[in-house]
Amino acid sequence: MKKTMCTLILMTLSFSSFAATEIRTSEMANMKEKIGEISVDIEDGTLDEAISQLSKKADEKGANYYHITSAGMEGTGADVRATAEIYK
């Protein structure tokens, strides 16, 4: 439940200061070239930090867009894990 709620919150946020743009599920039909998947693990981190790292990784891989597929806190600690698909 906690993971699902975090994912929903993340999917409603937009971060325009990064080169790679987060896309929502409704925009997936327009994506033609999936170039891979990325993930981040942040020790004692926040969901915002995880999103920032996903965007940075997407930029490094040459992606224009990324779609978050999962995000949440691991166990009962403060470690955050997030994954995304990346697109040109």
mmCIF file of N, CA and C in Angstrom:
data_model
loop_
_atom_site.group_PDB
_atom_site.id
_atom_site.type_symbol
_atom_site.label_atom_id
_atom_site.label_comp_id
_atom_site.label_asym_id
_atom_site.label_seq_id
_atom_site.Cartn_x
_atom_site.Cartn_y
_atom_site.Cartn_z
ATOM 1 N N MET A 1 0.827 -1.189 0.000
ATOM 2 C CA MET A 1 0.000 0.000 0.000
ATOM 3 C C MET A 1 0.870 1.250 0.000
ATOM 4 N N LYS A 2 1.918 1.239 0.831
ATOM 5 C CA LYS A 2 2.815 2.387 0.925
ATOM 6 C C LYS A 2 3.512 2.629 -0.421
ATOM 7 N N LYS A 3 3.938 1.540 -1.059
ATOM 8 C CA LYS A 3 4.611 1.642 -2.350
ATOM 9 C C LYS A 3 3.664 2.183 -3.418
ATOM 10 N N THR A 4 2.428 1.706 -3.415
ATOM 11 C CA THR A 4 1.445 2.152 -4.383
ATOM 12 C C THR A 4 1.150 3.631 -4.214
ATOM 13 N N MET A 5 0.991 4.069 -2.980
ATOM 14 C CA MET A 5 0.703 5.473 -2.717
ATOM 15 C C MET A 5 1.870 6.351 -3.166
ATOM 16 N N CYS A 6 3.084 5.921 -2.888
ATOM 17 C CA CYS A 6 4.264 6.679 -3.304
ATOM 18 C C CYS A 6 4.324 6.791 -4.826
ATOM 19 N N THR A 7 4.019 5.704 -5.511
ATOM 20 C CA THR A 7 4.028 5.708 -6.967
ATOM 21 C C THR A 7 2.998 6.681 -7.512
ATOM 22 N N LEU A 8 1.803 6.678 -6.944
ATOM 23 C CA LEU A 8 0.765 7.596 -7.394
ATOM 24 C C LEU A 8 1.166 9.047 -7.173
ATOM 25 N N ILE A 9 1.763 9.330 -6.048
ATOM 26 C CA ILE A 9 2.216 10.694 -5.765
ATOM 27 C C ILE A 9 3.286 11.106 -6.768
ATOM 28 N N LEU A 10 4.229 10.216 -7.014
ATOM 29 C CA LEU A 10 5.301 10.532 -7.948
ATOM 30 C C LEU A 10 4.789 10.772 -9.359
ATOM 31 N N MET A 11 3.778 10.028 -9.748
ATOM 32 C CA MET A 11 3.258 10.161 -11.095
ATOM 33 C C MET A 11 2.500 11.467 -11.298
ATOM 34 N N THR A 12 2.114 12.134 -10.226
ATOM 35 C CA THR A 12 1.403 13.403 -10.363
ATOM 36 C C THR A 12 2.340 14.596 -10.327
ATOM 37 N N LEU A 13 3.605 14.379 -9.996
ATOM 38 C CA LEU A 13 4.572 15.464 -9.919
ATOM 39 C C LEU A 13 5.241 15.686 -11.269
ATOM 40 N N SER A 14 5.649 16.904 -11.511
ATOM 41 C CA SER A 14 6.374 17.227 -12.734
ATOM 42 C C SER A 14 7.635 17.994 -12.371
ATOM 43 N N PHE A 15 8.738 17.625 -12.970
ATOM 44 C CA PHE A 15 10.007 18.288 -12.698
ATOM 45 C C PHE A 15 10.537 18.837 -14.017
ATOM 46 N N SER A 16 10.384 20.133 -14.240
ATOM 47 C CA SER A 16 10.754 20.733 -15.512
ATOM 48 C C SER A 16 12.211 21.172 -15.581
ATOM 49 N N SER A 17 12.960 21.085 -14.497
ATOM 50 C CA SER A 17 14.337 21.563 -14.507
ATOM 51 C C SER A 17 15.316 20.541 -15.081
ATOM 52 N N PHE A 18 14.857 19.369 -15.485
ATOM 53 C CA PHE A 18 15.721 18.334 -16.026
ATOM 54 C C PHE A 18 15.514 18.224 -17.532
ATOM 55 N N ALA A 19 16.549 17.762 -18.216
ATOM 56 C CA ALA A 19 16.454 17.618 -19.663
ATOM 57 C C ALA A 19 15.478 16.512 -20.049
ATOM 58 N N ALA A 20 15.587 15.352 -19.412
ATOM 59 C CA ALA A 20 14.642 14.272 -19.696
ATOM 60 C C ALA A 20 13.326 14.604 -18.998
ATOM 61 N N THR A 21 12.229 14.395 -19.695
ATOM 62 C CA THR A 21 10.913 14.748 -19.190
ATOM 63 C C THR A 21 10.167 13.499 -18.743
ATOM 64 N N GLU A 22 9.571 13.569 -17.565
ATOM 65 C CA GLU A 22 8.743 12.457 -17.096
ATOM 66 C C GLU A 22 7.455 12.418 -17.908
ATOM 67 N N ILE A 23 7.059 11.221 -18.326
ATOM 68 C CA ILE A 23 5.802 11.081 -19.049
ATOM 69 C C ILE A 23 4.838 10.231 -18.238
ATOM 70 N N ARG A 24 3.580 10.479 -18.427
ATOM 71 C CA ARG A 24 2.533 9.763 -17.710
ATOM 72 C C ARG A 24 2.041 8.581 -18.550
ATOM 73 N N THR A 25 1.319 7.701 -17.927
ATOM 74 C CA THR A 25 0.816 6.506 -18.606
ATOM 75 C C THR A 25 -0.008 6.882 -19.838
ATOM 76 N N SER A 26 -0.804 7.941 -19.744
ATOM 77 C CA SER A 26 -1.639 8.352 -20.874
ATOM 78 C C SER A 26 -0.818 8.797 -22.081
ATOM 79 N N GLU A 27 0.436 9.148 -21.885
ATOM 80 C CA GLU A 27 1.301 9.595 -22.973
ATOM 81 C C GLU A 27 2.115 8.454 -23.583
ATOM 82 N N MET A 28 2.010 7.270 -23.029
ATOM 83 C CA MET A 28 2.818 6.139 -23.468
ATOM 84 C C MET A 28 2.539 5.737 -24.918
ATOM 85 N N ALA A 29 1.338 5.924 -25.393
ATOM 86 C CA ALA A 29 0.995 5.519 -26.754
ATOM 87 C C ALA A 29 1.809 6.279 -27.795
ATOM 88 N N ASN A 30 2.267 7.476 -27.453
ATOM 89 C CA ASN A 30 3.043 8.293 -28.388
ATOM 90 C C ASN A 30 4.526 7.924 -28.418
ATOM 91 N N MET A 31 4.961 7.096 -27.494
ATOM 92 C CA MET A 31 6.372 6.734 -27.410
ATOM 93 C C MET A 31 6.668 5.604 -28.388
ATOM 94 N N LYS A 32 7.587 5.835 -29.268
ATOM 95 C CA LYS A 32 7.893 4.848 -30.297
ATOM 96 C C LYS A 32 9.210 4.116 -30.061
ATOM 97 N N GLU A 33 10.168 4.756 -29.410
ATOM 98 C CA GLU A 33 11.483 4.141 -29.295
ATOM 99 C C GLU A 33 11.925 4.005 -27.834
ATOM 100 N N LYS A 34 11.607 2.858 -27.253
ATOM 101 C CA LYS A 34 12.085 2.563 -25.908
ATOM 102 C C LYS A 34 13.551 2.169 -26.025
ATOM 103 N N ILE A 35 14.408 2.820 -25.223
ATOM 104 C CA ILE A 35 15.842 2.533 -25.320
ATOM 105 C C ILE A 35 16.395 1.809 -24.106
ATOM 106 N N GLY A 36 15.536 1.511 -23.133
ATOM 107 C CA GLY A 36 16.018 0.738 -21.998
ATOM 108 C C GLY A 36 15.259 0.999 -20.716
ATOM 109 N N GLU A 37 15.840 0.495 -19.645
ATOM 110 C CA GLU A 37 15.278 0.666 -18.311
ATOM 111 C C GLU A 37 16.392 1.109 -17.379
ATOM 112 N N ILE A 38 16.037 1.897 -16.377
ATOM 113 C CA ILE A 38 17.013 2.369 -15.404
ATOM 114 C C ILE A 38 16.457 2.183 -14.002
ATOM 115 N N SER A 39 17.353 2.151 -13.018
ATOM 116 C CA SER A 39 16.918 2.061 -11.631
ATOM 117 C C SER A 39 17.922 2.787 -10.744
ATOM 118 N N VAL A 40 17.457 3.225 -9.602
ATOM 119 C CA VAL A 40 18.323 3.874 -8.617
ATOM 120 C C VAL A 40 17.984 3.343 -7.230
ATOM 121 N N ASP A 41 18.995 3.280 -6.388
ATOM 122 C CA ASP A 41 18.843 2.925 -4.982
ATOM 123 C C ASP A 41 19.500 4.043 -4.177
ATOM 124 N N ILE A 42 18.737 4.713 -3.339
ATOM 125 C CA ILE A 42 19.240 5.834 -2.551
ATOM 126 C C ILE A 42 19.194 5.446 -1.075
ATOM 127 N N GLU A 43 20.353 5.407 -0.429
ATOM 128 C CA GLU A 43 20.406 5.104 0.999
ATOM 129 C C GLU A 43 19.986 6.334 1.789
ATOM 130 N N ASP A 44 19.112 6.142 2.770
ATOM 131 C CA ASP A 44 18.616 7.241 3.605
ATOM 132 C C ASP A 44 18.187 8.421 2.745
ATOM 133 N N GLY A 45 17.425 8.145 1.700
ATOM 134 C CA GLY A 45 17.038 9.182 0.752
ATOM 135 C C GLY A 45 15.553 9.489 0.782
ATOM 136 N N THR A 46 15.170 10.346 -0.139
ATOM 137 C CA THR A 46 13.768 10.730 -0.288
ATOM 138 C C THR A 46 13.297 10.353 -1.692
ATOM 139 N N LEU A 47 12.003 10.367 -1.897
ATOM 140 C CA LEU A 47 11.460 10.084 -3.222
ATOM 141 C C LEU A 47 11.888 11.166 -4.216
ATOM 142 N N ASP A 48 11.970 12.419 -3.769
ATOM 143 C CA ASP A 48 12.433 13.496 -4.646
ATOM 144 C C ASP A 48 13.857 13.244 -5.125
ATOM 145 N N GLU A 49 14.703 12.761 -4.238
ATOM 146 C CA GLU A 49 16.080 12.443 -4.626
ATOM 147 C C GLU A 49 16.112 11.303 -5.639
ATOM 148 N N ALA A 50 15.251 10.330 -5.454
ATOM 149 C CA ALA A 50 15.189 9.206 -6.383
ATOM 150 C C ALA A 50 14.746 9.682 -7.771
ATOM 151 N N ILE A 51 13.747 10.551 -7.824
ATOM 152 C CA ILE A 51 13.273 11.095 -9.106
ATOM 153 C C ILE A 51 14.386 11.885 -9.781
ATOM 154 N N SER A 52 15.071 12.684 -9.011
ATOM 155 C CA SER A 52 16.171 13.480 -9.551
ATOM 156 C C SER A 52 17.249 12.575 -10.142
ATOM 157 N N GLN A 53 17.578 11.496 -9.447
ATOM 158 C CA GLN A 53 18.586 10.559 -9.932
ATOM 159 C C GLN A 53 18.115 9.809 -11.172
ATOM 160 N N LEU A 54 16.818 9.471 -11.236
ATOM 161 C CA LEU A 54 16.284 8.824 -12.434
ATOM 162 C C LEU A 54 16.429 9.753 -13.636
ATOM 163 N N SER A 55 16.083 11.014 -13.455
ATOM 164 C CA SER A 55 16.182 11.980 -14.543
ATOM 165 C C SER A 55 17.635 12.128 -14.998
ATOM 166 N N LYS A 56 18.544 12.210 -14.054
ATOM 167 C CA LYS A 56 19.963 12.332 -14.379
ATOM 168 C C LYS A 56 20.453 11.107 -15.159
ATOM 169 N N LYS A 57 20.052 9.929 -14.708
ATOM 170 C CA LYS A 57 20.451 8.693 -15.400
ATOM 171 C C LYS A 57 19.863 8.645 -16.809
ATOM 172 N N ALA A 58 18.614 9.087 -16.946
ATOM 173 C CA ALA A 58 17.981 9.120 -18.267
ATOM 174 C C ALA A 58 18.765 10.043 -19.199
ATOM 175 N N ASP A 59 19.170 11.204 -18.690
ATOM 176 C CA ASP A 59 19.989 12.127 -19.483
ATOM 177 C C ASP A 59 21.288 11.468 -19.921
ATOM 178 N N GLU A 60 21.958 10.789 -18.986
ATOM 179 C CA GLU A 60 23.231 10.137 -19.287
ATOM 180 C C GLU A 60 23.091 9.074 -20.359
ATOM 181 N N LYS A 61 21.931 8.431 -20.421
ATOM 182 C CA LYS A 61 21.686 7.380 -21.420
ATOM 183 C C LYS A 61 21.184 7.954 -22.746
ATOM 184 N N GLY A 62 21.016 9.288 -22.818
ATOM 185 C CA GLY A 62 20.567 9.918 -24.051
ATOM 186 C C GLY A 62 19.062 9.909 -24.245
ATOM 187 N N ALA A 63 18.322 9.688 -23.182
ATOM 188 C CA ALA A 63 16.860 9.639 -23.285
ATOM 189 C C ALA A 63 16.257 11.041 -23.267
ATOM 190 N N ASN A 64 15.148 11.192 -23.956
ATOM 191 C CA ASN A 64 14.384 12.436 -23.913
ATOM 192 C C ASN A 64 13.260 12.358 -22.893
ATOM 193 N N TYR A 65 12.800 11.128 -22.626
ATOM 194 C CA TYR A 65 11.669 10.918 -21.730
ATOM 195 C C TYR A 65 11.924 9.716 -20.824
ATOM 196 N N TYR A 66 11.265 9.724 -19.667
ATOM 197 C CA TYR A 66 11.292 8.552 -18.801
ATOM 198 C C TYR A 66 9.916 8.371 -18.179
ATOM 199 N N HIS A 67 9.577 7.121 -17.928
ATOM 200 C CA HIS A 67 8.280 6.765 -17.330
ATOM 201 C C HIS A 67 8.565 5.932 -16.091
ATOM 202 N N ILE A 68 8.195 6.453 -14.926
ATOM 203 C CA ILE A 68 8.442 5.749 -13.666
ATOM 204 C C ILE A 68 7.562 4.514 -13.601
ATOM 205 N N THR A 69 8.195 3.369 -13.380
ATOM 206 C CA THR A 69 7.449 2.119 -13.296
ATOM 207 C C THR A 69 7.279 1.651 -11.856
ATOM 208 N N SER A 70 8.165 2.088 -10.971
ATOM 209 C CA SER A 70 8.000 1.783 -9.551
ATOM 210 C C SER A 70 8.837 2.750 -8.727
ATOM 211 N N ALA A 71 8.377 3.005 -7.525
ATOM 212 C CA ALA A 71 9.124 3.851 -6.591
ATOM 213 C C ALA A 71 8.597 3.583 -5.198
ATOM 214 N N GLY A 72 9.487 3.493 -4.254
ATOM 215 C CA GLY A 72 9.044 3.269 -2.885
ATOM 216 C C GLY A 72 10.208 3.057 -1.947
ATOM 217 N N MET A 73 9.855 2.966 -0.694
ATOM 218 C CA MET A 73 10.856 2.766 0.338
ATOM 219 C C MET A 73 10.990 1.273 0.594
ATOM 220 N N GLU A 74 12.219 0.836 0.736
ATOM 221 C CA GLU A 74 12.514 -0.571 0.980
ATOM 222 C C GLU A 74 12.334 -0.895 2.454
ATOM 223 N N GLY A 75 11.576 -1.894 2.758
ATOM 224 C CA GLY A 75 11.401 -2.351 4.141
ATOM 225 C C GLY A 75 10.904 -1.260 5.063
ATOM 226 N N THR A 76 11.443 -1.223 6.262
ATOM 227 C CA THR A 76 11.033 -0.212 7.226
ATOM 228 C C THR A 76 12.077 0.888 7.363
ATOM 229 N N GLY A 77 13.136 0.836 6.577
ATOM 230 C CA GLY A 77 14.203 1.830 6.643
ATOM 231 C C GLY A 77 13.905 3.043 5.781
ATOM 232 N N ALA A 78 14.940 3.825 5.565
ATOM 233 C CA ALA A 78 14.799 5.050 4.793
ATOM 234 C C ALA A 78 15.413 4.929 3.400
ATOM 235 N N ASP A 79 15.693 3.706 2.955
ATOM 236 C CA ASP A 79 16.258 3.508 1.630
ATOM 237 C C ASP A 79 15.152 3.556 0.581
ATOM 238 N N VAL A 80 15.433 4.228 -0.524
ATOM 239 C CA VAL A 80 14.440 4.413 -1.586
ATOM 240 C C VAL A 80 14.936 3.735 -2.855
ATOM 241 N N ARG A 81 14.049 3.029 -3.544
ATOM 242 C CA ARG A 81 14.359 2.396 -4.831
ATOM 243 C C ARG A 81 13.324 2.871 -5.848
ATOM 244 N N ALA A 82 13.789 3.195 -7.045
ATOM 245 C CA ALA A 82 12.893 3.631 -8.124
ATOM 246 C C ALA A 82 13.378 3.063 -9.440
ATOM 247 N N THR A 83 12.440 2.742 -10.322
ATOM 248 C CA THR A 83 12.774 2.236 -11.657
ATOM 249 C C THR A 83 11.975 3.014 -12.694
ATOM 250 N N ALA A 84 12.504 3.038 -13.922
ATOM 251 C CA ALA A 84 11.824 3.748 -15.002
ATOM 252 C C ALA A 84 12.215 3.141 -16.345
ATOM 253 N N GLU A 85 11.333 3.317 -17.323
ATOM 254 C CA GLU A 85 11.636 2.995 -18.718
ATOM 255 C C GLU A 85 12.063 4.294 -19.367
ATOM 256 N N ILE A 86 13.031 4.229 -20.284
ATOM 257 C CA ILE A 86 13.495 5.444 -20.942
ATOM 258 C C ILE A 86 13.241 5.375 -22.444
ATOM 259 N N TYR A 87 12.974 6.550 -23.023
ATOM 260 C CA TYR A 87 12.565 6.664 -24.422
ATOM 261 C C TYR A 87 13.300 7.809 -25.118
ATOM 262 N N LYS A 88 13.465 7.671 -26.419
ATOM 263 C CA LYS A 88 14.014 8.744 -27.271
ATOM 264 C C LYS A 88 12.897 9.584 -27.772
#
